[in-house]
Short mmCIF file of C-alpha atoms in Angstrom, two decimals:
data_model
loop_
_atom_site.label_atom_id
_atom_site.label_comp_id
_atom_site.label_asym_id
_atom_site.label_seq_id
_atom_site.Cartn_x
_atom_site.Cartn_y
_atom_site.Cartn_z
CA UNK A 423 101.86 -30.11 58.45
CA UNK A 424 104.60 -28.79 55.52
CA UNK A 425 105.93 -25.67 56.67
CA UNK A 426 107.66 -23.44 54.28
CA UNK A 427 111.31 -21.87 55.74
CA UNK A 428 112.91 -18.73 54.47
CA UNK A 429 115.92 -17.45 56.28
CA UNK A 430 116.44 -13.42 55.24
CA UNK A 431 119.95 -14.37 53.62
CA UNK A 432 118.38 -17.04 50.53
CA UNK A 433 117.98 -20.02 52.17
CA UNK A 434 114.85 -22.33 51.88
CA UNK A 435 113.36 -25.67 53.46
CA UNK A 436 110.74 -27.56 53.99
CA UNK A 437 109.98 -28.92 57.36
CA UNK A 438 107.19 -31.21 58.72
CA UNK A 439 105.97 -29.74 62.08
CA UNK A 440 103.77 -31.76 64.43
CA UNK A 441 100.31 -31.12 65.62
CA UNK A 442 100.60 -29.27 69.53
CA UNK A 443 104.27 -28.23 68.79
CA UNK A 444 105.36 -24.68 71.20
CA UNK A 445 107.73 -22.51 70.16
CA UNK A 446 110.70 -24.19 71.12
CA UNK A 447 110.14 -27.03 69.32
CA UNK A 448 109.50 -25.49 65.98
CA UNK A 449 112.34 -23.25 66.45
CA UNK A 450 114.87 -26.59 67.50
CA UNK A 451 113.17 -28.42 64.23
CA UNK A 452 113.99 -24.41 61.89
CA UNK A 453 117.55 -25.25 63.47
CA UNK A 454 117.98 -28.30 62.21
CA UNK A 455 117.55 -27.41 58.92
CA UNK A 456 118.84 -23.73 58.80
CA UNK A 457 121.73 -23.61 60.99
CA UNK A 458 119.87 -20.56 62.75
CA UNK A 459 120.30 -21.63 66.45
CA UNK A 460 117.00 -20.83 68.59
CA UNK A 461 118.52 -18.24 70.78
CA UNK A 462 119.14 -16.16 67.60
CA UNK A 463 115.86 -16.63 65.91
CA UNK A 464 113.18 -14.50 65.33
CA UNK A 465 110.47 -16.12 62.97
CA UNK A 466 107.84 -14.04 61.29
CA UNK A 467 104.89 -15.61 59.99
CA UNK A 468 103.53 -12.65 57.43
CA UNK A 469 104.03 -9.32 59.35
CA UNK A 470 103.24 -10.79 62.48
CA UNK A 471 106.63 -12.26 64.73
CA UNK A 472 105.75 -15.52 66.24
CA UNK A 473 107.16 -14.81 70.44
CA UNK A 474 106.74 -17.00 73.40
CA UNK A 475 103.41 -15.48 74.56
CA UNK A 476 101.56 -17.94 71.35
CA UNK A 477 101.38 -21.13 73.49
CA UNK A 478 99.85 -23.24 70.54
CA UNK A 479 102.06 -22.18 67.31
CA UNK A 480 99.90 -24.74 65.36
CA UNK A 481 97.33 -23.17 65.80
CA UNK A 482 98.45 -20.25 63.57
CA UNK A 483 100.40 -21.98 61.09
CA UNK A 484 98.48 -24.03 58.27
CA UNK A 485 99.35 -26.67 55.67
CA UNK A 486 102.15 -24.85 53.26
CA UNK A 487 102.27 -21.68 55.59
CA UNK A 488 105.12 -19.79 55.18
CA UNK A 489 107.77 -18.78 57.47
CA UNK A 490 110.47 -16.36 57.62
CA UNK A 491 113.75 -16.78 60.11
CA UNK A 492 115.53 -13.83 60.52
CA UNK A 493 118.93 -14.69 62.34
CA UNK A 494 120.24 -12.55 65.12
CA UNK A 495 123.79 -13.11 63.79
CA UNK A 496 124.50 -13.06 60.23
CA UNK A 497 124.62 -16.63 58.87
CA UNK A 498 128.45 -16.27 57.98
CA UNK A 499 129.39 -15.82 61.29
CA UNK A 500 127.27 -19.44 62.13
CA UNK A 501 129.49 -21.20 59.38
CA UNK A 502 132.43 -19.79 60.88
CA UNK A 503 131.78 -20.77 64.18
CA UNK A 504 131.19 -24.48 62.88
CA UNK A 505 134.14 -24.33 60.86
CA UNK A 506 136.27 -23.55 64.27
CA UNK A 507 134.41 -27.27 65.42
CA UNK A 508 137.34 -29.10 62.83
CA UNK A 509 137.32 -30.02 59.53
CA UNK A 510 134.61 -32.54 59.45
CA UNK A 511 132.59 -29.11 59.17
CA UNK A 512 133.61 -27.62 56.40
CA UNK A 513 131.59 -31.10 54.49
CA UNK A 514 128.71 -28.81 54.95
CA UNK A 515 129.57 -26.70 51.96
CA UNK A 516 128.22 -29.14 49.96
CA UNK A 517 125.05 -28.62 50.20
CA UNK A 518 125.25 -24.69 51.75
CA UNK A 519 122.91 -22.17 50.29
CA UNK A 520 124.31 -20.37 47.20
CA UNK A 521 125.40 -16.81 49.15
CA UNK A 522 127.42 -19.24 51.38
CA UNK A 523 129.08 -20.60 48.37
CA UNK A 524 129.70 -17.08 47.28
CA UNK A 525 130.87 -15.42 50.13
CA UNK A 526 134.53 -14.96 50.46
CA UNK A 527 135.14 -14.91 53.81
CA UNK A 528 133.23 -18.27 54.72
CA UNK A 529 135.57 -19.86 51.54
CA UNK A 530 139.08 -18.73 52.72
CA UNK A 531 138.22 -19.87 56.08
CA UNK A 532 137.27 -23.40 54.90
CA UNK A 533 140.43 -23.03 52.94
CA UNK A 534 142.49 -21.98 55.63
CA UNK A 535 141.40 -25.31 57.21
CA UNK A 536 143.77 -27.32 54.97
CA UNK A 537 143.04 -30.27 52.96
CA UNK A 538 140.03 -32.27 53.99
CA UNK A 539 140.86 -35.51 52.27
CA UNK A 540 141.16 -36.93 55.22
CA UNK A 541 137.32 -37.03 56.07
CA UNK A 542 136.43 -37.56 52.67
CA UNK A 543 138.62 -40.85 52.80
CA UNK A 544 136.61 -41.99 55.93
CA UNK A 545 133.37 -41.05 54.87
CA UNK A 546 131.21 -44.21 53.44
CA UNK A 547 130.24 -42.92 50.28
CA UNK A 548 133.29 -42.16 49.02
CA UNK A 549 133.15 -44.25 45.60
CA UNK A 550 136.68 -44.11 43.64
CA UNK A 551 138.69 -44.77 47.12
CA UNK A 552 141.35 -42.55 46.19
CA UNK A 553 141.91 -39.55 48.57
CA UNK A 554 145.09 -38.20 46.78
CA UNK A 555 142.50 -36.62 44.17
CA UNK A 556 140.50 -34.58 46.58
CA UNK A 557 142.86 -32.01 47.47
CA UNK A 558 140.96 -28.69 47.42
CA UNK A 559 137.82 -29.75 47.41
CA UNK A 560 136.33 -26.92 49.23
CA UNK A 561 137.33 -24.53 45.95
CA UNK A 562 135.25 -27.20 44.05
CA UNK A 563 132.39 -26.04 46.24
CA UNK A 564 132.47 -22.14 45.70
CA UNK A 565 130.75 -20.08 43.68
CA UNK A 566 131.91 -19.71 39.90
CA UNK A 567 132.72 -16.27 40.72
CA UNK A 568 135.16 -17.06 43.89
CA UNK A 569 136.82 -20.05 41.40
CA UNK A 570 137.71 -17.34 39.22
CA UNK A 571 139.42 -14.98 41.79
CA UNK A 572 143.09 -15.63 41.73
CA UNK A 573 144.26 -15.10 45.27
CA UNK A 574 141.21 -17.32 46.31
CA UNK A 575 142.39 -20.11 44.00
CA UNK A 576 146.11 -18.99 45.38
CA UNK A 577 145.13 -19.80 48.56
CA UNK A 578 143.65 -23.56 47.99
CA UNK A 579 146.33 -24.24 45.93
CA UNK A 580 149.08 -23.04 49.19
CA UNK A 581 146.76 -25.33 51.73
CA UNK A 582 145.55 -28.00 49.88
CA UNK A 583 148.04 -28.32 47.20
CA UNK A 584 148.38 -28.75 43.55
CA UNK A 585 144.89 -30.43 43.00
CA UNK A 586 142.95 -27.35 43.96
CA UNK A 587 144.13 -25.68 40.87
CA UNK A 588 141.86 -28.43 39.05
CA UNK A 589 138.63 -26.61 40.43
CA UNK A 590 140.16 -23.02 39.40
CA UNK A 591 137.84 -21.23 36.34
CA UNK A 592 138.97 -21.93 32.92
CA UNK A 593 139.87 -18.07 32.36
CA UNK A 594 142.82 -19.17 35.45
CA UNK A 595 144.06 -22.21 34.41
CA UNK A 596 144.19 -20.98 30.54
CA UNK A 597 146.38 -18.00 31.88
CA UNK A 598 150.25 -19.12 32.06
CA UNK A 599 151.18 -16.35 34.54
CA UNK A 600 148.95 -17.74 36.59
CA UNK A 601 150.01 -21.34 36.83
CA UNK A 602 153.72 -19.99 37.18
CA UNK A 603 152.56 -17.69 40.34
CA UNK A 604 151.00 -21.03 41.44
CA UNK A 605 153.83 -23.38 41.16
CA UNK A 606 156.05 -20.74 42.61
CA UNK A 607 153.94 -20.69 45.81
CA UNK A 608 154.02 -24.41 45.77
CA UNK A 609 157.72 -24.41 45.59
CA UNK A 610 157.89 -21.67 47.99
CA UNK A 611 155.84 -24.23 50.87
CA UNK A 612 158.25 -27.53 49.28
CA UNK A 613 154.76 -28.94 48.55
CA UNK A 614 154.82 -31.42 45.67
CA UNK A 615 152.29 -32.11 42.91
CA UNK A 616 153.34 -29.54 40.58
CA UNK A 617 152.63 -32.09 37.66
CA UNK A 618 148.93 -31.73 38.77
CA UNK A 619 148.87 -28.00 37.32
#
């Protein structure tokens, strides 16, 4: 059966749960798909929490039931954590809810991870082959709001380089003091690219 998910912070999905499925299960199959680990769960179906002593959870749950996971921990400090597993992580962006996208502190700490052209050049999909232009990637990724906050573009452009600044808001890379502070900071590191801004 379709089972509606709703974590408290935005997030929604869809997940197919099998007939005779216990609580474990259906909370390892909400993991999968909300980054919510089990242990930190507590799902809510209406008012009523779902807790180990409901030995048949299908039995409760119908065809387009609904679902809410609220998360023990906040769901920042779960990207966080996965961002401390190595760059590779950080991918995950790409498809992260939109109050991931928007939240500072989850951004600067992809930032702070450096330049992830390195997976993107080893990752199959990758069409144009040319890893050079994916430098600050992650800034690409963030909400419209965080691409317009200076020391947030500031900081992709110091790890990542000059090709962050492409992803900066058009209100930034319009404003000439800017782009000065920016190739200042790049000179300041001896990065190179400066032609790029």
């Amino acid at each position: 059966r379709s089972l509606h998910v709703c974590t408290v912070g935005g997030g929604s999905h869809e997940l197919l749960a099998r007939k005779g499925w216990k609580l474990d299960q259906l909370k390892a199959a909400i993991a999968d798909v909300s980054l919510v680990q089990p242990c930190d769960q507590r799902l809510l179906l209406g008012s009523h929490e779902l807790c180990e002593s409901h030995i048949r959870i299908d039995a409760m749950l119908n065809d387009g039931s609904c679902l809410t996971v609220v998360a023990m921990r906040p769901e920042r400090e779960l990207w966080l954590e996965k961002f401390q597993r190595g760059a590779d992580e950080v991918l995950g962006l790409r498809e992260a809810p939109d109050h991931i996208r928007a939240d500072r502190e989850v951004i600067l700490a992809a930032i702070k991870l450096g330049d992830i052209a390195d997976v993107l050049r080893d990752e199959a999909d990758e069409d144009d082959g040319d890893s050079s232009q994916h430098g600050g990637l992650v800034l690409s990724w963030a909400s419209e709001e965080l691409r317009n906050d200076g020391n947030v573009v500031t900081a992709a452009v110091l790890h990542s380089g000059a090709n962050a600044f492409r992803w900066a808001s058009e209100r930034l890379r319009d404003d000439g003091a800017f782009v000065l502070k920016c190739i200042a900071c790049l000179r300041n590191v001896d990065n190179e690219g400066v032609s790029h801004l």
